[in-house]
Coordinates of C-alpha atoms in Angstrom, one line a residue:
X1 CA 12.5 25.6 -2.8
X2 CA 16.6 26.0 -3.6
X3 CA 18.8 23.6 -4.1
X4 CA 16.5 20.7 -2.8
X5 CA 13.7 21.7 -5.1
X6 CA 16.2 21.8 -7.9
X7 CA 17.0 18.0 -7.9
X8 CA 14.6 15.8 -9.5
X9 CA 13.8 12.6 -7.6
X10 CA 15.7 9.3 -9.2
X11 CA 14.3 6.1 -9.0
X12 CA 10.5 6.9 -9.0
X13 CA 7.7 5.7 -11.3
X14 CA 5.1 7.6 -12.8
X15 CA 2.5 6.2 -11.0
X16 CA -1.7 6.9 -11.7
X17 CA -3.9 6.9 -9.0
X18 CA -7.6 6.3 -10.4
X19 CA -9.6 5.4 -7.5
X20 CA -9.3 6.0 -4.0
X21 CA -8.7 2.2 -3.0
X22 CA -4.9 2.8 -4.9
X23 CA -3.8 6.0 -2.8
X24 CA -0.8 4.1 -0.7
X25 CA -0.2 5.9 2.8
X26 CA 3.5 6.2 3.5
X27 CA 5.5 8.0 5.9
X28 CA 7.1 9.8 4.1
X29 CA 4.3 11.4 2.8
X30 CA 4.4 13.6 5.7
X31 CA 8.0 14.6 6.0
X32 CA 7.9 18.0 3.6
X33 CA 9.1 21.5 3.2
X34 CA 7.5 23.8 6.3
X35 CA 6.8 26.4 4.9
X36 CA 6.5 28.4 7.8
X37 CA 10.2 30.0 9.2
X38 CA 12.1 27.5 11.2
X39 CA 12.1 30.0 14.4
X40 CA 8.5 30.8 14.2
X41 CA 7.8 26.8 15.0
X42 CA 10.6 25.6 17.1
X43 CA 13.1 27.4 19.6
X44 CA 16.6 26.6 19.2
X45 CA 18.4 24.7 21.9
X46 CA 21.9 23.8 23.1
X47 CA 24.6 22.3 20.8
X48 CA 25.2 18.3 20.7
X49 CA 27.1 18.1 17.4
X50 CA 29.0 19.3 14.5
X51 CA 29.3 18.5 10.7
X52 CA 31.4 19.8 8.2
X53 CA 28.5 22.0 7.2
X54 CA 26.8 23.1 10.3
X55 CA 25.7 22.1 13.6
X56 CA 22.8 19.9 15.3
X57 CA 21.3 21.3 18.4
X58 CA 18.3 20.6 20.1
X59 CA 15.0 22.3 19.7
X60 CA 11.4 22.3 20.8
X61 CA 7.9 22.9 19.7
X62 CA 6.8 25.9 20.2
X63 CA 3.4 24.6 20.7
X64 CA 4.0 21.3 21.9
X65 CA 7.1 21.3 23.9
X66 CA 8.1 18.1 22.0
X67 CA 12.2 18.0 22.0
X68 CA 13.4 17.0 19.1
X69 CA 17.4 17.5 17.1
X70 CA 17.9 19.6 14.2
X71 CA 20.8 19.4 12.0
X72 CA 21.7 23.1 10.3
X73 CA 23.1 22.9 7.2
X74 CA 24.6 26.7 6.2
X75 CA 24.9 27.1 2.6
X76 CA 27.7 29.0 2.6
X77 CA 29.6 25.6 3.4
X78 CA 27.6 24.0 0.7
X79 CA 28.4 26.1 -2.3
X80 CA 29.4 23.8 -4.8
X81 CA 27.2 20.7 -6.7
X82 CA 28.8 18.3 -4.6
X83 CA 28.3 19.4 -1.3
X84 CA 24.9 20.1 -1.9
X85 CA 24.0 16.6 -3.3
X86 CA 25.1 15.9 0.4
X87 CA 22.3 17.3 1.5
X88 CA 19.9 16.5 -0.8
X89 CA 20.9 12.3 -1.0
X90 CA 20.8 12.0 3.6
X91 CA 17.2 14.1 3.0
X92 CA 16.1 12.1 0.7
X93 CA 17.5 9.0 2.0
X94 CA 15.9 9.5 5.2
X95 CA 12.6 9.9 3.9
X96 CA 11.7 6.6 2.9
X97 CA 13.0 4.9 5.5
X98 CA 11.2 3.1 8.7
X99 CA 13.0 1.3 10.8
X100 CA 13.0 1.1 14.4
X101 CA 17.1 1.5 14.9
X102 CA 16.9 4.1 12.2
X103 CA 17.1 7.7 12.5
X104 CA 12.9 9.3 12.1
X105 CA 13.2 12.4 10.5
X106 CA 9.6 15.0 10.9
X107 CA 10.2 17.7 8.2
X108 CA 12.6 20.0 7.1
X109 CA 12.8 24.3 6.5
X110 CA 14.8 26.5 4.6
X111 CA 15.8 30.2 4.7
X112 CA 18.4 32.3 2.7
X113 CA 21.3 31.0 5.2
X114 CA 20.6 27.5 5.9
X115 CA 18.8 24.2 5.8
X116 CA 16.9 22.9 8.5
X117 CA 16.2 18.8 8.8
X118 CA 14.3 18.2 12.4
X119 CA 14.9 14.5 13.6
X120 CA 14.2 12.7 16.8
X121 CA 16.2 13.4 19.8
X122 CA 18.2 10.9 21.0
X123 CA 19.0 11.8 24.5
X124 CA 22.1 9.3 24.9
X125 CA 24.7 10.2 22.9
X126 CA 27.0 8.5 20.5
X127 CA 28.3 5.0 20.8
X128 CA 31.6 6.2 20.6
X129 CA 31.2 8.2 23.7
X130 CA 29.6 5.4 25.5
X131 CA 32.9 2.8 24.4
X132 CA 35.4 5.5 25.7
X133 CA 33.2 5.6 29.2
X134 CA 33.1 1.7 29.5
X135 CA 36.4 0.8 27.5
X136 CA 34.8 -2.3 26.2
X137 CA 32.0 -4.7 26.7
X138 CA 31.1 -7.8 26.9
X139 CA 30.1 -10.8 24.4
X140 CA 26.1 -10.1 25.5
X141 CA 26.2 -6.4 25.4
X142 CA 28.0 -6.2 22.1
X143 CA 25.4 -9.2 20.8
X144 CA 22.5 -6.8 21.9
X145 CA 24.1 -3.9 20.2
X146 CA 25.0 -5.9 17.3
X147 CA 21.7 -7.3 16.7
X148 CA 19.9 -4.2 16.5
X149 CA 22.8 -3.0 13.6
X150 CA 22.5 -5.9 11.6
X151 CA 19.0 -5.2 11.9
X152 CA 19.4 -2.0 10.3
X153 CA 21.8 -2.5 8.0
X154 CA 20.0 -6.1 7.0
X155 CA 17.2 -2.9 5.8
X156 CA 19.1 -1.5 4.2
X157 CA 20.4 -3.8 2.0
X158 CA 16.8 -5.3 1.3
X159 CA 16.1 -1.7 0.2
X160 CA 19.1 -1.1 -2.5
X161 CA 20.8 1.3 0.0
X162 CA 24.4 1.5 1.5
X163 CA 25.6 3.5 4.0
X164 CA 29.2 3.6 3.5
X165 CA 30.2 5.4 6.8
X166 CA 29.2 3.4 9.2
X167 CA 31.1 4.1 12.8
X168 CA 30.1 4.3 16.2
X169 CA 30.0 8.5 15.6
X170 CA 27.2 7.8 13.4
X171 CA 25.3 5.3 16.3
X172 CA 23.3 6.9 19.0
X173 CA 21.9 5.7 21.9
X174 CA 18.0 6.7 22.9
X175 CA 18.7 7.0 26.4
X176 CA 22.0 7.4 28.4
X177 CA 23.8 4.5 28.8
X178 CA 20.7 2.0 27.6
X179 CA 22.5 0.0 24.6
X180 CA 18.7 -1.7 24.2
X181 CA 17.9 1.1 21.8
X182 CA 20.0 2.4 19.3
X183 CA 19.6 4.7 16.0
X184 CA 22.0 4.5 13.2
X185 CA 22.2 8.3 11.3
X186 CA 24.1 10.3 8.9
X187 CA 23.2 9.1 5.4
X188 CA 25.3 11.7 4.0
X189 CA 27.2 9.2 1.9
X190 CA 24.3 6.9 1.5
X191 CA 23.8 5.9 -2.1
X192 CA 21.2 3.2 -3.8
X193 CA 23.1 0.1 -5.6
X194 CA 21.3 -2.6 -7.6
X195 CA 22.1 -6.4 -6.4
X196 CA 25.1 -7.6 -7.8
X197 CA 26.1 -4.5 -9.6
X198 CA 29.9 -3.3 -7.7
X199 CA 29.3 0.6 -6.5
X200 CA 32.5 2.9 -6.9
X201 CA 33.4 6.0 -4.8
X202 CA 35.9 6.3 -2.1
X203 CA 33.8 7.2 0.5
X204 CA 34.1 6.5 4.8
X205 CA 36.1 6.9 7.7
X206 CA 39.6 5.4 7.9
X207 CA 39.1 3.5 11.0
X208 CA 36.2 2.0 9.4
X209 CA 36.5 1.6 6.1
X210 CA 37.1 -1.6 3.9
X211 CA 39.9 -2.6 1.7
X212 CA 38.0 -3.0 -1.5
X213 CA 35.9 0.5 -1.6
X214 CA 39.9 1.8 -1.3
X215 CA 40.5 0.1 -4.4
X216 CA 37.1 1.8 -5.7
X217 CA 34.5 -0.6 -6.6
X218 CA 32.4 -2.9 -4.2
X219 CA 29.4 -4.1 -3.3
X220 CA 27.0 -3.5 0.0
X221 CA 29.3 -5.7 2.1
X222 CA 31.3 -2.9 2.8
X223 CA 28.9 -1.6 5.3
X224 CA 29.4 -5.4 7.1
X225 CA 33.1 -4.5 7.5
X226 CA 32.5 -1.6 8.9
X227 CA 30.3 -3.8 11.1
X228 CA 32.8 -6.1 11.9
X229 CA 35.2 -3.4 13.2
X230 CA 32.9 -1.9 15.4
X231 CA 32.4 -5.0 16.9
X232 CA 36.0 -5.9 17.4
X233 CA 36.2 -2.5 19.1
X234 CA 33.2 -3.2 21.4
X235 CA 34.8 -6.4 22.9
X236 CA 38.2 -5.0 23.0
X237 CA 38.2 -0.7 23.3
X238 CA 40.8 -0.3 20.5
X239 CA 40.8 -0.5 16.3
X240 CA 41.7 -3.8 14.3
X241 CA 43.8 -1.3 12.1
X242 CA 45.5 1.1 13.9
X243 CA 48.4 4.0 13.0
X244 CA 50.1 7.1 13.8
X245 CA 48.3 9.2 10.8
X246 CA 45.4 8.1 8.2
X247 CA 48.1 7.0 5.8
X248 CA 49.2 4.3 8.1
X249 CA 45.9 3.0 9.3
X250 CA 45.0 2.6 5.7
X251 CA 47.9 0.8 5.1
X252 CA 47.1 -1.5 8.0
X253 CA 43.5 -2.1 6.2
X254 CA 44.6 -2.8 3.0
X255 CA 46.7 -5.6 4.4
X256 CA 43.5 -6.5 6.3
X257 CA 45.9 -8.3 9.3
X258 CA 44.6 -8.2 12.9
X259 CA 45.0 -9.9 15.8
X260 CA 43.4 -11.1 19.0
X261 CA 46.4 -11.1 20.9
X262 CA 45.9 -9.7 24.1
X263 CA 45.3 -10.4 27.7
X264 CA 41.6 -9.0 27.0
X265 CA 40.6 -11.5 24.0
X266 CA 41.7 -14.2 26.5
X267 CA 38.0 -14.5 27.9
X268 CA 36.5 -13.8 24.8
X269 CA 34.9 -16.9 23.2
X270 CA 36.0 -18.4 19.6
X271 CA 32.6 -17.8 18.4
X272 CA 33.3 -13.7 19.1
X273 CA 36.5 -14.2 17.3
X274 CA 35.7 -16.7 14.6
X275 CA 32.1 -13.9 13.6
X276 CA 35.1 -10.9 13.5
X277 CA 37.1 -12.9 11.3
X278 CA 33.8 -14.0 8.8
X279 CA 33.6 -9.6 8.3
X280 CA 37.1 -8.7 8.6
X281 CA 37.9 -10.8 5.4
X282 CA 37.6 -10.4 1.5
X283 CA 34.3 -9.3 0.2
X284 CA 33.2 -12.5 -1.6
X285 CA 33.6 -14.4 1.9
X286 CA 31.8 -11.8 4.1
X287 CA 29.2 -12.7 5.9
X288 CA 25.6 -10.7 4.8
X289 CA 23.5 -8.9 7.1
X290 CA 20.9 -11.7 7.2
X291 CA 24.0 -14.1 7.7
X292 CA 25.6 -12.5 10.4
X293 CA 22.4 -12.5 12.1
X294 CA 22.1 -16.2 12.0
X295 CA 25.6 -16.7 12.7
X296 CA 26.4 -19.4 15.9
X297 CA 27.6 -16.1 17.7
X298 CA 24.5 -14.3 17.6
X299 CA 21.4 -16.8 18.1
X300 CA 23.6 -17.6 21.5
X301 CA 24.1 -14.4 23.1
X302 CA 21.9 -11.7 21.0
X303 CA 18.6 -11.0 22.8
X304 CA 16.5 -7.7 22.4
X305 CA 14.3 -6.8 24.9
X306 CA 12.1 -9.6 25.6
X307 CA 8.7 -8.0 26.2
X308 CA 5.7 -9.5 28.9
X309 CA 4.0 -11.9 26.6
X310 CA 0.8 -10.6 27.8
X311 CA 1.9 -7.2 26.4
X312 CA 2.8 -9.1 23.2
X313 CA -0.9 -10.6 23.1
X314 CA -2.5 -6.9 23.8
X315 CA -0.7 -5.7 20.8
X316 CA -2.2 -9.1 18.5
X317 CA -5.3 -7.5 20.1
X318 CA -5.2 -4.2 18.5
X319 CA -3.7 -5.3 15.6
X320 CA -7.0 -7.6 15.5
X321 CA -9.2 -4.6 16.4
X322 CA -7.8 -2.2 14.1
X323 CA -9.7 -1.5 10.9
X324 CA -9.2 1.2 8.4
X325 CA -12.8 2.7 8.3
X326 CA -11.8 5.4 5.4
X327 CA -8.5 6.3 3.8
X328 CA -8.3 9.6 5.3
X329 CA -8.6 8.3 8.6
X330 CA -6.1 5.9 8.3
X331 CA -3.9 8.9 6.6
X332 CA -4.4 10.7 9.6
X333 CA -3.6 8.5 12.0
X334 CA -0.5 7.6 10.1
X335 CA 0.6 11.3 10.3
X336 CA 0.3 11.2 14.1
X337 CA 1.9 8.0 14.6
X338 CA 5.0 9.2 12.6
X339 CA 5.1 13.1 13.2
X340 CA 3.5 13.5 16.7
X341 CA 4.5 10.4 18.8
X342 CA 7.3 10.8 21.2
X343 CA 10.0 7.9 21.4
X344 CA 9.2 7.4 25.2
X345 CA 5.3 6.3 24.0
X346 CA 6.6 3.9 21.1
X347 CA 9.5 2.1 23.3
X348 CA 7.4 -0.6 24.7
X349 CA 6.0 -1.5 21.4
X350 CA 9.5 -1.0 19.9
X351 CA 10.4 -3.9 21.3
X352 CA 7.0 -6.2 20.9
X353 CA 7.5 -5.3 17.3
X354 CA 10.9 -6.4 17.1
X355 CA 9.9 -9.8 19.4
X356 CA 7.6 -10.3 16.6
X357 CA 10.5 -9.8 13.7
X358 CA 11.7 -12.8 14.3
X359 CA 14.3 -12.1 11.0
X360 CA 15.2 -9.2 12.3
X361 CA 14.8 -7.9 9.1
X362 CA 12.8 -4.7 10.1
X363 CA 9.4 -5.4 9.1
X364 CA 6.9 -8.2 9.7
X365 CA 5.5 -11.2 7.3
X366 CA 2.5 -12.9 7.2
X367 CA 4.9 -16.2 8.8
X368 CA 6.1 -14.1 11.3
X369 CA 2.4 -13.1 12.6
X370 CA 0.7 -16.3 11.9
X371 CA 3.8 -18.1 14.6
X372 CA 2.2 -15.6 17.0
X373 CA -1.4 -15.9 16.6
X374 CA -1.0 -19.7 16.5
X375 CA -0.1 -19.5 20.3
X376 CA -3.3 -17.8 20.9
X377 CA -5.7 -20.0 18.4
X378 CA -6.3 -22.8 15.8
X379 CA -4.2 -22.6 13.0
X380 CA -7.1 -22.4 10.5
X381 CA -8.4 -19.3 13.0
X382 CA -4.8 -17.7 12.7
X383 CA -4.6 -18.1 8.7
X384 CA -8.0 -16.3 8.3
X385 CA -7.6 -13.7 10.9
X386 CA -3.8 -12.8 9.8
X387 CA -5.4 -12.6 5.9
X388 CA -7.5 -9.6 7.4
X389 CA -5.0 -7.9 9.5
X390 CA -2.7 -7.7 6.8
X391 CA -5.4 -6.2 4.3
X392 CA -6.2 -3.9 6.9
X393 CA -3.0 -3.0 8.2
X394 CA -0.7 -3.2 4.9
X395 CA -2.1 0.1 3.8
X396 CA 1.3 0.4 1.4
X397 CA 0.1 -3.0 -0.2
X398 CA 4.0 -4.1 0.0
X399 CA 3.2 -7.2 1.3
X400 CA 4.2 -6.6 5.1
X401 CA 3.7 -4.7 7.9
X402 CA 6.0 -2.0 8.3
X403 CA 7.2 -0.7 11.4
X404 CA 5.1 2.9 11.0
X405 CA 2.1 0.5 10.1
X406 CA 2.3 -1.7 13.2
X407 CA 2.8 1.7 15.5
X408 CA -0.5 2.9 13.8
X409 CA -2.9 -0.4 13.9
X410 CA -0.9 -1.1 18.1
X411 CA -0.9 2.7 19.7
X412 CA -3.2 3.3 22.0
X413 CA -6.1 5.2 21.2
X414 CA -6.3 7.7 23.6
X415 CA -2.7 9.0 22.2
X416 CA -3.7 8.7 18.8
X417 CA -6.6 10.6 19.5
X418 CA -5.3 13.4 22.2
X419 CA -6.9 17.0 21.4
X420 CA -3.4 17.8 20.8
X421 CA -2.4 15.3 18.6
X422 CA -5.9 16.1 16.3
X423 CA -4.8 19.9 16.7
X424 CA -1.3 19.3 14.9
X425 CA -2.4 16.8 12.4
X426 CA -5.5 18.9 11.4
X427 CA -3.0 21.8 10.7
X428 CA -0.5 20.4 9.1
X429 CA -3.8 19.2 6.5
X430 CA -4.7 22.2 6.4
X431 CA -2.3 24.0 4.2
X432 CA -3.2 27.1 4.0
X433 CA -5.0 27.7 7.3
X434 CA -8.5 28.6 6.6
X435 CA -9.2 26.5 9.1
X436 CA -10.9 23.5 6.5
X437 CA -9.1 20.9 4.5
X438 CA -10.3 20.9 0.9
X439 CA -9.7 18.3 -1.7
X440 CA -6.7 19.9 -3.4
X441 CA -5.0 20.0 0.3
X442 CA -5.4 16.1 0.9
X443 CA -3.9 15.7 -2.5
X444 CA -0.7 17.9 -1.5
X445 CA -0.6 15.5 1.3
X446 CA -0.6 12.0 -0.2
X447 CA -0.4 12.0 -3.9
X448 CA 3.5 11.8 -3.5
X449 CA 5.0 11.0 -7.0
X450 CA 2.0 9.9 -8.4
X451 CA -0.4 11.7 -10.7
X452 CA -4.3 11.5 -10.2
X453 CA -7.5 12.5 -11.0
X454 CA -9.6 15.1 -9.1
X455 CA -11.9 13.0 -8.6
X456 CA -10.2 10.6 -6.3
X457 CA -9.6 13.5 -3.7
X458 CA -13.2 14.3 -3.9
X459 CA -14.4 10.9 -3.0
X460 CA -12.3 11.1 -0.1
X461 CA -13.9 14.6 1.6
X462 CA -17.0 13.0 0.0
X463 CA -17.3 10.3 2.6
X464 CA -16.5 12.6 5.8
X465 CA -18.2 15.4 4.6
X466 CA -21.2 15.4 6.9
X467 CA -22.3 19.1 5.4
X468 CA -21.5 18.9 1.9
X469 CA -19.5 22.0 1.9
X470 CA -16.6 20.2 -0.2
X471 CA -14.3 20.4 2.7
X472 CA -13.4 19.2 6.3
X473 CA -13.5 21.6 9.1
X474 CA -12.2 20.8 12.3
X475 CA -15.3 19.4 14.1
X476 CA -15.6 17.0 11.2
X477 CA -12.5 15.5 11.6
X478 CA -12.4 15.1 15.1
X479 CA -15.1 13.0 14.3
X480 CA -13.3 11.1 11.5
X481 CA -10.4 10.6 14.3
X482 CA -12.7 9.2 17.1
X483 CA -15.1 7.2 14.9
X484 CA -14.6 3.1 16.0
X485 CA -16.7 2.2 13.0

């Protein structure tokens, strides 16, 4: 394809896949080029936003009905390198990540005018529409919508990325008015950074951005100021740094003095003040992420959405039941879990998954499950039975249990295995719809960046193949998708 085709990926290893038992199933696997024409899938909606290169509006399956955002790029905007590296660095930013408080995005289309990236739809808004309405809020509402950013950003970090325009714009909220559930997008100016190397690039929003990426080089912690302003703005409904005209406000960041003067920061508690002032300060004294989500402030007044602890023990119970019977299967059902699931049917265990992320760091460790399952059962029990969840459940063999994972092993079955769900995922297998999926089409699929052997793919139709055709047709894998074995 164009300019996105063009670009060749950074940061990836050549990789060899030998035997089937190596193929890791990620999400973004799934999130490619339709090659069908954006129109002929989806019908375009109303407008909810703007860009300096397009629009986002809403759209909807054509087949489905599911509502989702799409953000149009036109290329005529996007003429030069620069511009298009835009593009190319939030796509392929957005790719790789899986968070819960991060934007999904489902694929992407491209015509001689534009660039198409289809996203969820998040029905409530921005943050920044939601502080003008209220004017400000208090110490536990800005705790809950703190702890959810820190979260994100906390993933970020851990990952080698930066945001760099972090803003309550670029914040939206799932549902109107519901701060429990928020999505941090546009990773436009996104770039990867290496631990203790300092980044350079002026990049951000005045209001928002720190003193030292004005001076050009930093480090991650940028993104925590940005942090630190939006919360400052939650409690109070106006900027630290404030002017008539950008050349002001910067100058009033670059000095980095604010105040809590006020007859609002009156009831506000030291704590809130004293956490403002640990990311309103010089870099090499600003709180991290994983710091600011153990700070005092935080642990006191930040709770998420504490879920039933009976739904908290179902989930342990699916997790428990789950079992990856073949690789396909579990490649399947990881293609509906991130590309067919709406966000009303993953909210509930949103927030089990996130009770369970006790780190708030965005994924879940073997400590993390074994504190769980140690309520329900010996600890010797819990050690052996969290040793097999997590070789059954860690298909990405990282270690943990990402958020996409624990969707996958926790969903309930009867969504995971709706006609309509097994209609969409068998199609999108089946590239070139001949109605069968051969060997070479579950390669496209999951081989990634890696290379492989024929032989590998084989193996796989080999052990659903119940005719010996050499490939699936749709009966087969309907069978594949409601075997329990």
């Amino acid at each position: 394809m164009g300019c996105v085709a063009s670009k060749k990926e950074t940061n990836s290893q050549a990789l060899r896949i030998s035997t089937v038992t190596e193929i890791k199933v990620q999400p973004s696997s799934f999130i490619v080029e339709n090659e069908h024409r954006f129109q002929d899938v989806y019908k375009l909606g109303k407008k909810i936003g703007s860009g300096a290169f397009g629009d986002v509006k809403l759209c909807s399956h054509l087949i489905t009905g599911a509502e989702r955002a799409v953000k149009i790029f036109r290329k005529d905007l996007a003429v030069e390198p620069d511009k298009q590296r835009i593009l190319i660095n939030e796509l392929d930013t957005l790719k790789i990540l899986d968070h819960p408080n991060i934007i999904r995005i489902y694929e992407f289309f491209e015509d001689s005018m534009r660039f198409y990236i289809v996203m969820e739809n998040c029905k409530g808004g921005e943050l920044f529409v939601e502080i003008i309405k209220r004017q400000n809020f208090n110490e536990l509402q800005a705790a809950q919508i703190m702890c959810q950013l820190f979260s994100a950003v906390l993933y970020l970090h851990e990952n080698g990325i930066v945001h760099r325009d972090i803003k309550p714009e670029n914040i939206l909220l799932e549902e109107e008015g519901d701060i429990s559930n928020i999505k941090l997008i546009d990773f436009g100016s996104s770039t990867r950074f290496i631990k203790g190397q300092l980044i350079k690039g002026t990049l951000g929003t005045t209001y928002y951005i720190s003193p030292e990426v004005l001076s050009g080089t930093y480090n991650e912690k940028c993104d925590m100021w940005s942090c630190g302003v939006i919360l400052y703005i939650l409690l109070c409904g106006h900027p630290p740094f404030d002017g008539k005209n950008d050349e002001e406000i910067i100058e009033c960041v670059k000095r980095g003095k604010f105040t809590f003067k006020g007859e609002i920061w009156r009831s506000v508690s030291n704590a809130a003040k004293n956490m403002i002032s640990e990311l309103l300060c010089l870099a090499s004294m600003r709180l991290s992420a994983s710091q600011a989500l153990s700070h005092p402030w935080m642990t006191r007044n930040a709770s998420l959405s504490s879920p039933d602890p009976e739904l908290i023990q179902s989930a342990l119970m699916s997790l428990q039941q789950f079992h990856a019977s073949s690789k396909l299967k579990d490649a399947i059902n990881a293609f509906i879990t991130t590309q067919c699931i709406s966000l009303k049917d993953t909210k509930m265990l949103r927030n089990i998954f996130q009770a369970i992320d006790t780190n708030h760091d965005g994924k879940l460790s073997r400590e993390e499950l074994m504190a769980q399952f140690m309520k329900i059962m010996g600890d010797e029990a819990a050690d052996e039975e969290v040793k097999r969840i997590m070789a059954e459940v860690d298909t990405d063999h990282n270690g943990f249990i990402d958020y996409s994972e624990f969707l996958k092993a926790a969903m309930d079955r009867k969504i995971l295995e709706s006609s309509e769900n097994m209609k969409l995922a068998f199609d999108a297998f089946d590239k070139d719809g001949n109605q069968s999926i051969s060997a070479l089409e579950v390669k496209r699929m999951l081989e990634g960046k890696a290379s492989s052997e024929d032989k590998v793919w084989a193996t796989i139709i080999g052990e659903v193949d119940e005719n010996n055709d050499g490939e699936i047709d749709f009966n087969e894998f309907q069978k594949i998708v409601l075997s329990h074995v």
